CSV table of C-alpha atoms in Angstrom, one decimal:
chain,number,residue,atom,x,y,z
V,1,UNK,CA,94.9,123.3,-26.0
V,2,UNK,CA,96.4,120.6,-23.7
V,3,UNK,CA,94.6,117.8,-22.4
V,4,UNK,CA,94.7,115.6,-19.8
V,5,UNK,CA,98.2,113.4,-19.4
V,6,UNK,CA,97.3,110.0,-18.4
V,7,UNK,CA,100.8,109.0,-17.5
V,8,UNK,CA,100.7,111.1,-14.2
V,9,UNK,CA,98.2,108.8,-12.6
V,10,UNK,CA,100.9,107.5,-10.9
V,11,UNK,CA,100.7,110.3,-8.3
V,12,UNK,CA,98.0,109.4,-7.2
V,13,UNK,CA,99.6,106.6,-4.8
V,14,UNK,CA,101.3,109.9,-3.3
V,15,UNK,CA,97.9,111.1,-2.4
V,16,UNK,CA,96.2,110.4,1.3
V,17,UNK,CA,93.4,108.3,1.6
V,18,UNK,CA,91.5,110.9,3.1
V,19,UNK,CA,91.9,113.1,-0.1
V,20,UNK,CA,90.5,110.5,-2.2
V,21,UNK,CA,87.6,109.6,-0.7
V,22,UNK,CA,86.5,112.9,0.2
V,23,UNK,CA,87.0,113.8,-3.9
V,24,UNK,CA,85.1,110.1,-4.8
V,25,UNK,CA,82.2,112.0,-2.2
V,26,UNK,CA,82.0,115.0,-4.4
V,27,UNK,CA,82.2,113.5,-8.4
V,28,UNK,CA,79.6,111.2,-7.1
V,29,UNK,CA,76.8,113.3,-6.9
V,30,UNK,CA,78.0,114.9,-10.8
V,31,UNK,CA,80.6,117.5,-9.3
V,32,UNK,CA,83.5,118.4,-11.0
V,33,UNK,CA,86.7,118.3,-8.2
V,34,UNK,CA,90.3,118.8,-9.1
V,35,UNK,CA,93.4,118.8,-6.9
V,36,UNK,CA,95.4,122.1,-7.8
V,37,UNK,CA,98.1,124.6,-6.9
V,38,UNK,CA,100.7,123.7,-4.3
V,39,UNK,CA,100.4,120.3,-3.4
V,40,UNK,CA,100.7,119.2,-6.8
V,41,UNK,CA,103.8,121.5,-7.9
V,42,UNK,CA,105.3,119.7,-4.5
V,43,UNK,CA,104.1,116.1,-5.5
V,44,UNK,CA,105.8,116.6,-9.0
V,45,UNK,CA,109.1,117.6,-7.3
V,46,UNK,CA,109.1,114.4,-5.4
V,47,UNK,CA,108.1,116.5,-2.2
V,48,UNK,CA,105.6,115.9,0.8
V,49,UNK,CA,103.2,118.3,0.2
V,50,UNK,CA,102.2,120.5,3.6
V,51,UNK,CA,98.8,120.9,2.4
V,52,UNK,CA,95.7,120.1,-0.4
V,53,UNK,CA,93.7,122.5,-2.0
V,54,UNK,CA,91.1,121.3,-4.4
V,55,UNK,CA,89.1,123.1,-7.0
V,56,UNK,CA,85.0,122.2,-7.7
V,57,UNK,CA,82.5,123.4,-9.7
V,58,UNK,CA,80.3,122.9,-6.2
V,59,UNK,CA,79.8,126.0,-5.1
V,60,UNK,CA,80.0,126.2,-0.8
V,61,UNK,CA,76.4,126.1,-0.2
V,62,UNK,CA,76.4,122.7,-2.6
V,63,UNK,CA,79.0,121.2,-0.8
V,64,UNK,CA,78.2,121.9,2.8
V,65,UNK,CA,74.8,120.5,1.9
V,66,UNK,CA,76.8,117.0,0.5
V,67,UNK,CA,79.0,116.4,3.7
V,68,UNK,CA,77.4,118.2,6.5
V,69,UNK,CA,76.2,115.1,8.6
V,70,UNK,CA,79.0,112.6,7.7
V,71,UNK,CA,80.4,111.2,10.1
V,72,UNK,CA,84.2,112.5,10.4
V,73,UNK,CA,83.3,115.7,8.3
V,74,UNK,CA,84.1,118.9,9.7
V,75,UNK,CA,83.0,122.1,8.2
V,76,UNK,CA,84.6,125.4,8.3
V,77,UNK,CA,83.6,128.6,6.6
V,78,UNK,CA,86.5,130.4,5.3
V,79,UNK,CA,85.0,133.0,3.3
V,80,UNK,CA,81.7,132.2,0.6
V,81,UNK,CA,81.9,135.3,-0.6
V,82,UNK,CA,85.4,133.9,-2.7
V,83,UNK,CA,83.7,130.2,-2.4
V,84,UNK,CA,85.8,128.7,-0.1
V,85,UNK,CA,85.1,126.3,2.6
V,86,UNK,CA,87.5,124.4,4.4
V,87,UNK,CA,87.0,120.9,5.3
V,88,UNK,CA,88.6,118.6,8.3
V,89,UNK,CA,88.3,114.9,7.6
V,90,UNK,CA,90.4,112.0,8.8
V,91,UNK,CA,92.9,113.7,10.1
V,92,UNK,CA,93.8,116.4,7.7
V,93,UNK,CA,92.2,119.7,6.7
V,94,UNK,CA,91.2,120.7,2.7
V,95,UNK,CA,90.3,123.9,1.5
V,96,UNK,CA,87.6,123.8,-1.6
V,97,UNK,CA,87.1,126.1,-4.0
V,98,UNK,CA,84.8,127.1,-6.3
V,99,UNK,CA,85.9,127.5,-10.1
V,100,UNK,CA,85.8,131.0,-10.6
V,101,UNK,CA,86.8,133.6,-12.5
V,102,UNK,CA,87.8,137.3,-11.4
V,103,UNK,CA,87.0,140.9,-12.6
V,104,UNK,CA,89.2,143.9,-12.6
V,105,UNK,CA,91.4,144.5,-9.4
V,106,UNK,CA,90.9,147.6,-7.6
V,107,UNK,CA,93.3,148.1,-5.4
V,108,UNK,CA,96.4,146.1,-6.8
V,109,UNK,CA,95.7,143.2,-4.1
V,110,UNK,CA,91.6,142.0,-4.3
V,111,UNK,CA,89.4,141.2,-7.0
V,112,UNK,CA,86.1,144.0,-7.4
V,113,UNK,CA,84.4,141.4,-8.9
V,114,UNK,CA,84.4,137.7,-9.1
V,115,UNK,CA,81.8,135.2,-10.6
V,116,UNK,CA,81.8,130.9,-10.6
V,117,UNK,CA,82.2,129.2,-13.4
V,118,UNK,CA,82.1,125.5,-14.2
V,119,UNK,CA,85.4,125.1,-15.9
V,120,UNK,CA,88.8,124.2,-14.6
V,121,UNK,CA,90.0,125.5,-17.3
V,122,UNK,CA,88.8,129.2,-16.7
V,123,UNK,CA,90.1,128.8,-13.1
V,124,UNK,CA,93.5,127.7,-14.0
V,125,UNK,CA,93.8,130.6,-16.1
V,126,UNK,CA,93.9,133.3,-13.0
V,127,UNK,CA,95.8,131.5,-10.9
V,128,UNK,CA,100.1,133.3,-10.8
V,129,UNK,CA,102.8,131.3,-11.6
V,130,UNK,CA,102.7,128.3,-14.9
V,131,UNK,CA,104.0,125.9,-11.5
V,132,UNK,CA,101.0,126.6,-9.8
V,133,UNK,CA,98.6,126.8,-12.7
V,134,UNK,CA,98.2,122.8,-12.4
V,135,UNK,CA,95.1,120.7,-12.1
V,136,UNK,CA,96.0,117.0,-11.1
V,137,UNK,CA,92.6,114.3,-11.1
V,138,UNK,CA,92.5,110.8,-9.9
V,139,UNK,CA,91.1,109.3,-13.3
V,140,UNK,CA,92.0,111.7,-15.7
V,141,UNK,CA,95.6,112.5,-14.9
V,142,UNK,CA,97.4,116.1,-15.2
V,143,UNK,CA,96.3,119.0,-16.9
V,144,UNK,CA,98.7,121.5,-17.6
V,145,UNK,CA,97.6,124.5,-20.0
V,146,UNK,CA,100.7,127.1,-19.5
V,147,UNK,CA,103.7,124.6,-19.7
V,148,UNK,CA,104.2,124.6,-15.8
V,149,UNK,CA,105.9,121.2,-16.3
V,150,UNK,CA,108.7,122.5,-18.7
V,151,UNK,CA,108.9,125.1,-15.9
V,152,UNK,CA,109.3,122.8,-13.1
V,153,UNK,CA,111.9,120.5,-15.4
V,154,UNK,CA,113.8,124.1,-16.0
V,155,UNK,CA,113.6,125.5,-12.2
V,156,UNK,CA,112.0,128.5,-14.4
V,157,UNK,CA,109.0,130.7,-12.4
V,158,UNK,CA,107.2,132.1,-15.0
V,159,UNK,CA,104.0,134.0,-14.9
V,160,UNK,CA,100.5,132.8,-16.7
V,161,UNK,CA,99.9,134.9,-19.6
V,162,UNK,CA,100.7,138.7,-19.2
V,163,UNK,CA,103.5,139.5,-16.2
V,164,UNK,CA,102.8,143.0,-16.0
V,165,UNK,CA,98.8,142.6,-15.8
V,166,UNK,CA,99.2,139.4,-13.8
V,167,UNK,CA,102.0,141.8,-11.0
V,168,UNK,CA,99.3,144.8,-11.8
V,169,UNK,CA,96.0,142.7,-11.0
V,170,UNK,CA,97.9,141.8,-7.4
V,171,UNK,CA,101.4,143.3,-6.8
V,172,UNK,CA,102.2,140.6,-4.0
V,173,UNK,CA,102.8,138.5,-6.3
V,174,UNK,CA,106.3,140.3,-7.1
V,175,UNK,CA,107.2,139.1,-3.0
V,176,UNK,CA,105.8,135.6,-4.2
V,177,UNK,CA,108.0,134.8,-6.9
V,178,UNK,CA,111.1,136.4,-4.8
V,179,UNK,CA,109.9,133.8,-2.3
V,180,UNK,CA,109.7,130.7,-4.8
V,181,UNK,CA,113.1,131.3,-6.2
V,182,UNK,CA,114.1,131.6,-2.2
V,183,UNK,CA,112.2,128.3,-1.5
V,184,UNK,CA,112.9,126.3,-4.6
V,185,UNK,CA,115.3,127.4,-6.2
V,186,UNK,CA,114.3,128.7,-8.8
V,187,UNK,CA,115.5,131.5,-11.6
V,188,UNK,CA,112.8,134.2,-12.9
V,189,UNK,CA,112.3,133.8,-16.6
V,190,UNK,CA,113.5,137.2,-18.2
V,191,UNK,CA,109.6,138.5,-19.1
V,192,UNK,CA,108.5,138.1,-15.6
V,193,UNK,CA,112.1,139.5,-13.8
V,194,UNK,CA,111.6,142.5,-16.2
V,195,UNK,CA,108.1,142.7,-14.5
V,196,UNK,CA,108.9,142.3,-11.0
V,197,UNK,CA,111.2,145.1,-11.4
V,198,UNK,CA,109.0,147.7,-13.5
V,199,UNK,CA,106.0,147.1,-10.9
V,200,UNK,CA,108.1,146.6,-7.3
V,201,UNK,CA,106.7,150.0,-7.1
V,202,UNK,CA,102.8,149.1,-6.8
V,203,UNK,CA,104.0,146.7,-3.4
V,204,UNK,CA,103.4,150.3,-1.6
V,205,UNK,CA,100.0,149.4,-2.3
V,206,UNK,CA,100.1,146.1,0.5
V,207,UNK,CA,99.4,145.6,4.0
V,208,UNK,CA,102.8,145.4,5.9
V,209,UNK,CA,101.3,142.0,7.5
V,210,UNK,CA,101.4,140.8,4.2
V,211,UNK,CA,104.5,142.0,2.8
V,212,UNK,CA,105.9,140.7,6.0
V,213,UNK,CA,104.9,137.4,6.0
V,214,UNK,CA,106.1,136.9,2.2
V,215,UNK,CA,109.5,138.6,3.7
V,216,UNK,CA,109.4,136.2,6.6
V,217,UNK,CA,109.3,132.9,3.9
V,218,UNK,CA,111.5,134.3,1.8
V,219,UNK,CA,114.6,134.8,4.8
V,220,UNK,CA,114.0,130.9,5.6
V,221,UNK,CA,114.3,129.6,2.0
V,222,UNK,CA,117.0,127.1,1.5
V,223,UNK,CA,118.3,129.4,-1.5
V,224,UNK,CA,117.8,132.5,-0.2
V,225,UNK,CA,121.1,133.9,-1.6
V,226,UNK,CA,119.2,134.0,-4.5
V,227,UNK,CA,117.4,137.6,-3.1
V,228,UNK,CA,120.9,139.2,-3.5
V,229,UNK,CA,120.4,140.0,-6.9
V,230,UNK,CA,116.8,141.8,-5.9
V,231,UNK,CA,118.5,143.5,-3.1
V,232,UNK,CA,117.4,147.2,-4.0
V,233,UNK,CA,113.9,146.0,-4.5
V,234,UNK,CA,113.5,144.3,-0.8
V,235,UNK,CA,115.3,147.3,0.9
V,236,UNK,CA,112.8,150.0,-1.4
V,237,UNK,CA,109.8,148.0,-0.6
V,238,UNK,CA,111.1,147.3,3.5
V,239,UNK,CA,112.5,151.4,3.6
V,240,UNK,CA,115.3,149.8,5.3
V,241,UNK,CA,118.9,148.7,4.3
V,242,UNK,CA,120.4,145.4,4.5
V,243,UNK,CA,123.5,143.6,4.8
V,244,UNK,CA,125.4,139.9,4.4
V,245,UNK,CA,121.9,138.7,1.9
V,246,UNK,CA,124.5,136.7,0.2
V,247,UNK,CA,125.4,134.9,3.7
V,248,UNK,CA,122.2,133.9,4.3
V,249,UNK,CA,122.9,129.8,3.6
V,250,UNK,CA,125.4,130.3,6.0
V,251,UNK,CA,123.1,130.5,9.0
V,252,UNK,CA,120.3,127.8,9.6
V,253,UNK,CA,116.7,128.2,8.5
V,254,UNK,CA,116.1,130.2,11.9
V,255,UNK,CA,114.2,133.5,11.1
V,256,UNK,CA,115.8,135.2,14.1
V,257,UNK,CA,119.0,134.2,13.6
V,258,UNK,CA,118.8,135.5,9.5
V,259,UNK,CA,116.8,138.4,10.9
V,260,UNK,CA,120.2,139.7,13.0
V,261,UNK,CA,122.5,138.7,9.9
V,262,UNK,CA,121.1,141.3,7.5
V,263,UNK,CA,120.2,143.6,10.1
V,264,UNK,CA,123.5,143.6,12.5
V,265,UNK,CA,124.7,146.9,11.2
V,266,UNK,CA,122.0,149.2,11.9
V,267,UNK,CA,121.3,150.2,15.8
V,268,UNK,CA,118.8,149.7,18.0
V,269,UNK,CA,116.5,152.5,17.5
V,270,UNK,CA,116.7,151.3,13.6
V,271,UNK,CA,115.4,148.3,14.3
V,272,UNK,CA,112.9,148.4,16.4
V,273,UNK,CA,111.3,151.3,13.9
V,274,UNK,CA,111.7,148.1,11.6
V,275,UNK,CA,109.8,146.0,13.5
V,276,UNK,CA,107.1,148.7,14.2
V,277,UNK,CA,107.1,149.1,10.5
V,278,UNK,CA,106.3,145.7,9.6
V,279,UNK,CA,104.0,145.1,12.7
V,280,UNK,CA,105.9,142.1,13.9
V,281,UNK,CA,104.8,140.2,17.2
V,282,UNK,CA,105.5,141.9,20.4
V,283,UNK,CA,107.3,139.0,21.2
V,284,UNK,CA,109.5,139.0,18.6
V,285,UNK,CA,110.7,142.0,18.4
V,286,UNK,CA,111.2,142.3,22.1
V,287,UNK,CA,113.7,138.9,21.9
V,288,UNK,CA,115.5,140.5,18.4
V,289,UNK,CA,116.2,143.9,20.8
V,290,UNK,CA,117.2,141.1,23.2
V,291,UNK,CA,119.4,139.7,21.0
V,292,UNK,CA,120.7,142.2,19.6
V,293,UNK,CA,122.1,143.2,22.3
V,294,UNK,CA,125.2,140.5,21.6
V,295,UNK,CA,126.0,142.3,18.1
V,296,UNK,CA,129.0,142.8,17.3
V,297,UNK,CA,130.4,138.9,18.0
V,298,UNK,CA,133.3,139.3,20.9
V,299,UNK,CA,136.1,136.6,22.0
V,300,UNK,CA,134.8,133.5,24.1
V,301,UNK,CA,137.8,132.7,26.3
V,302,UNK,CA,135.6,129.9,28.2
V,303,UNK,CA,132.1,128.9,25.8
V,304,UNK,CA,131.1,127.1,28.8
V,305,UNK,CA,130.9,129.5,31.2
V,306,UNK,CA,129.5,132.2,28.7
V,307,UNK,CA,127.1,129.9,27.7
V,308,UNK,CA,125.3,129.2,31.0
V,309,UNK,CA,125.4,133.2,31.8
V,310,UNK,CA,123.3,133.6,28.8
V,311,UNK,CA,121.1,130.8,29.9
V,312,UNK,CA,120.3,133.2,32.6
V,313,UNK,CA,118.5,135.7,30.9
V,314,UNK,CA,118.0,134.0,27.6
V,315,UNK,CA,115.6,130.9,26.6
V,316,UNK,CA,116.7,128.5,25.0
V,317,UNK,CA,115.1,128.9,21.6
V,318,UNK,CA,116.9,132.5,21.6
V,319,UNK,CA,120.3,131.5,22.3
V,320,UNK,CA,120.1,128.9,19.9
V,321,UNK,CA,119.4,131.9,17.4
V,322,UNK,CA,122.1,133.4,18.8
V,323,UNK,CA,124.7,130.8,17.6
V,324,UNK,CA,122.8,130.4,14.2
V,325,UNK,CA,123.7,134.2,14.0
V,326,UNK,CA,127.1,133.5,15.3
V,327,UNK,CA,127.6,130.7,12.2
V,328,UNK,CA,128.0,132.9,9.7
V,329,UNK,CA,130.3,135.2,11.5
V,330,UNK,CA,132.7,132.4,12.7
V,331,UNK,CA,131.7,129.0,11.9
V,332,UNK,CA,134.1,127.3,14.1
V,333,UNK,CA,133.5,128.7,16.9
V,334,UNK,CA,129.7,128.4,16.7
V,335,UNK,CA,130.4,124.8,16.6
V,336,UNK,CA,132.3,124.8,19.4
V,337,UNK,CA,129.4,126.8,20.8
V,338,UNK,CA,126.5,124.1,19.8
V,339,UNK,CA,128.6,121.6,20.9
V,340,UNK,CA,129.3,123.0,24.3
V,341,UNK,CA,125.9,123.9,25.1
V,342,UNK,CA,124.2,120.3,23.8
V,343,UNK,CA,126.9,118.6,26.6
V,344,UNK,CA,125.3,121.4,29.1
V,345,UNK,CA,121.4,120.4,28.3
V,346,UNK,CA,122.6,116.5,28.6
V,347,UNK,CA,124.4,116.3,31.4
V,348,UNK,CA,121.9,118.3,33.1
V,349,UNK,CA,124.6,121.2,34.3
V,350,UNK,CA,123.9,123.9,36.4
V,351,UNK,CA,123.3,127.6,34.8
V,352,UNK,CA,120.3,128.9,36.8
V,353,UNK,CA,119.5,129.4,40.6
V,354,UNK,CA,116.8,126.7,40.5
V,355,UNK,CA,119.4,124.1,39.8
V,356,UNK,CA,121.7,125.1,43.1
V,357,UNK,CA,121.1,122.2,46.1
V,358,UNK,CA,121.4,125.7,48.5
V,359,UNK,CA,118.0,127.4,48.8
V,360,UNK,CA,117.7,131.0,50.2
V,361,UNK,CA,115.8,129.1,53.2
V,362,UNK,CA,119.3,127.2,54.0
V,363,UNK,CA,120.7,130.9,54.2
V,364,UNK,CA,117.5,132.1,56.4
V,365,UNK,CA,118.3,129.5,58.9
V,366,UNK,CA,121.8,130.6,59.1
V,367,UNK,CA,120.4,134.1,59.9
V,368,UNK,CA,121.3,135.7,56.7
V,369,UNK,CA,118.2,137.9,55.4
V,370,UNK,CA,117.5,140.7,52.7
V,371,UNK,CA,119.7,141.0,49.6
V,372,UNK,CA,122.7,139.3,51.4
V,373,UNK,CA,120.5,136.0,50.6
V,374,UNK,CA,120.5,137.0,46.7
V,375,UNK,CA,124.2,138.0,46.8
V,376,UNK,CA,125.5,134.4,48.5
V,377,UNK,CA,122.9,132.6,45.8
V,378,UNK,CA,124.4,134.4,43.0
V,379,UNK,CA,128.4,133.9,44.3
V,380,UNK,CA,127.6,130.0,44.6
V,381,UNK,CA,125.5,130.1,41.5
V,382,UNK,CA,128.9,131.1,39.6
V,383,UNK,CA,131.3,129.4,42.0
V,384,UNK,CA,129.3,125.7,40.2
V,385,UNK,CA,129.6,127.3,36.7
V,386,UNK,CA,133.4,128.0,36.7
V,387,UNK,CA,134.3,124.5,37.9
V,388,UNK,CA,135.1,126.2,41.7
V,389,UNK,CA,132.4,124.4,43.9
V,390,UNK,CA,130.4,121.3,43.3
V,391,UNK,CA,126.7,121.8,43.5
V,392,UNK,CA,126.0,120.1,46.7
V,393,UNK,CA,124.4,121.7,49.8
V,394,UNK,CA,127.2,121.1,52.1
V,395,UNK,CA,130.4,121.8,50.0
V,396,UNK,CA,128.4,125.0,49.1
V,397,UNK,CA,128.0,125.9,52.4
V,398,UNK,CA,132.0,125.4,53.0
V,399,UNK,CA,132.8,127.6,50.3
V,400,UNK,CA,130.6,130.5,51.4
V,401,UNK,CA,132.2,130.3,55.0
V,402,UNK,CA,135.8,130.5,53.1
V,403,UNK,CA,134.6,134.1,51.6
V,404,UNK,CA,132.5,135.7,54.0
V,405,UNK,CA,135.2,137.8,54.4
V,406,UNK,CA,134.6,139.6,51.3
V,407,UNK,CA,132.3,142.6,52.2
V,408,UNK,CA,131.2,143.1,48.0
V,409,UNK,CA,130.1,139.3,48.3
V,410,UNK,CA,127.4,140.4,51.1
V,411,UNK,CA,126.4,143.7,48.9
């Protein structure tokens, strides 16, 4: 069996300050405490990690009794019944568990079973993929039992021990490791692809929350191309078919924006039964059936004049989707598009009513009233945005007088 690798003490300038005491407060006392999973797979890839999670033979009740009263610690209970607790101090937030070890799985997702052990070894051993079945220690160094570094030095995601009974124990995994490759780049080792494929079938299993927040991470990966090749299993496990997967780089990390490229041939109904299906936010599916509204991509004689009509009845965070969406469909004019619409937000140009210098009051003191008030707004709101009238109260006022005439203009 492995040991501990000295030479990887040298992370441990990578690590926060925060981290380290708060580990130095645990061993004290004759705990065990190891950092493990993600944050140390991101520290050996020279990446930030997001988060720390750390493993301890203390078991919640042990450590709460250690650190409640310090003065900066914050406890939270995140579930005792797994040993978990969470734990703010100095300025970040640590989740610590328990070593444990898990009985049989009954319903291809949770544990029946689970007891605590008081070996890092043992609780290494249930943890998914070699990458994350990593246990780095101030002192001691790196421990690596399942040859996650040759995995990491190979962009290889492999599974610990058995790939069928590791996909069989908790069938989520298969949307994991879709989402690693997506995410890191990584290729499935041939044992755990053959795996994924002969167990997709247990994902029916899942909560749609779940499978749709593994779908979600996947979309935004910076090699999400790499899903192409696992197209039939996404579209058998989503009931749903997609399109463009392999023009997914194409379009900025904006889930949105990647949501209407693989969706853009279906209609309306299709989609939001998709989004009913996977339980997104109301709020997100509402501004996708917004969106979708501009599928297929048509000719932009004047991008800026169409992009301050959009600004009328779409935030900004959505139109900015938009010509994410619009990048893989025609690159150059979505850059004329961003480039357009950055000059609009700097120079402060008018798109919206509440820009105009001319108030609906100016109008009721020249005795209009009722929807003729709305009508002259609107005809001066697009006389400023095609360049006809400057947006100023009294050249406005001019221009109205010039096309009062026009009996449409007063509705």
């Amino acid at each position: 069996m492995a040991g501990w690798d000295s030479s990887f003490l040298r992370l441990k300038r990578a690590l926060p300050s925060s981290l380290l005491d708060l580990h130095a407060l645990i061993e004290r006392v004759g705990y065990q405490a190891y950092i493990v999973g993600g944050s140390v797979r991101d520290l050996l890839l020279s990446k930030k990690p997001k988060d720390y999670d750390l493993a301890s033979s203390a078991t919640p009740e042990q450590l709460k009794a250690l650190l409640e009263g310090i003065e900066g610690v914050v406890l939270v209970d995140l579930g005792r019944a797994y040993g978990t607790l969470g734990v703010s101090f100095k300025g970040y937030f640590f989740e610590i568990t328990t070593f444990r070890q898990e009985g049989a799985y009954h319903d291809h997702r949770h544990p029946s079973a689970l007891s605590f052990v008081q070996s890092i070894e043992s609780d290494l051993a249930r943890r998914d993929f070699t990458i994350n079945a990593l246990a780095l220690h101030p002192q001691k160094g790196l421990l690596d039992l399942y040859g996650g570094l040759d995995d990491l030095a190979h962009k290889r995601l492999r599974l610990v021990g058995d790939p069928f009974l590791r996909l069989q124990e908790d069938a989520l995994r298969i949307l994991r490791a879709l989402r690693f490759a997506s995410t890191l780049g990584f290729t499935l080792e041939s044992a755990t692809q053959k795996a994924l494929w002969a167990q997709a079938p247990l994902l029916k299993h899942i909560a749609k929350e779940r499978i749709r927040v593994e779908f979600f991470k996947l979309l935004l990966g910076d090699f999400a191309n790499t899903t192409t090749q696992f197209q039939a299993l996404l579209e058998n496990t989503l009931q749903a078919r997609f399109t463009h997967l392999d023009a997914l780089e194409k379009t900025p990390p904006n889930l949105r924006a990647r949501l209407l490229l693989i969706c853009q041939s279906w209609d309306s109904q299709t989609l939001r039964d998709f989004c009913a299906r996977l339980r997104f936010s109301k709020k997100l599916a509402q501004s996708l059936c917004q969106l979708f509204r501009h599928i297929p991509l048509e000719p932009i004689e004047n991008p800026n004049l169409w992009l301050k009509k959009q600004l009328q009845h779409l935030h900004l965070g959505q139109l900015r989707a938009l010509l994410g969406f619009y990048q893989a469909q025609d690159p150059l004019l979505s850059a004329r598009l961003k480039r357009a619409l950055k000059r609009i937000l700097k120079n402060h140009e008018v798109y919206s009513l509440r820009y105009l210098t001319l108030r609906g009051t100016d109008l009721i003191e020249l005795g209009f009233q009722g929807a003729q008030i709305g009508a002259l707004l609107q005809a001066c709101l697009e006389g400023v945005m095609c360049g006809a009238v400057r947006n100023d109260k009294g050249a406005l006022l001019e221009w109205l007088q010039t096309r009062l005439g026009d009996r449409a203009l007063l509705g």
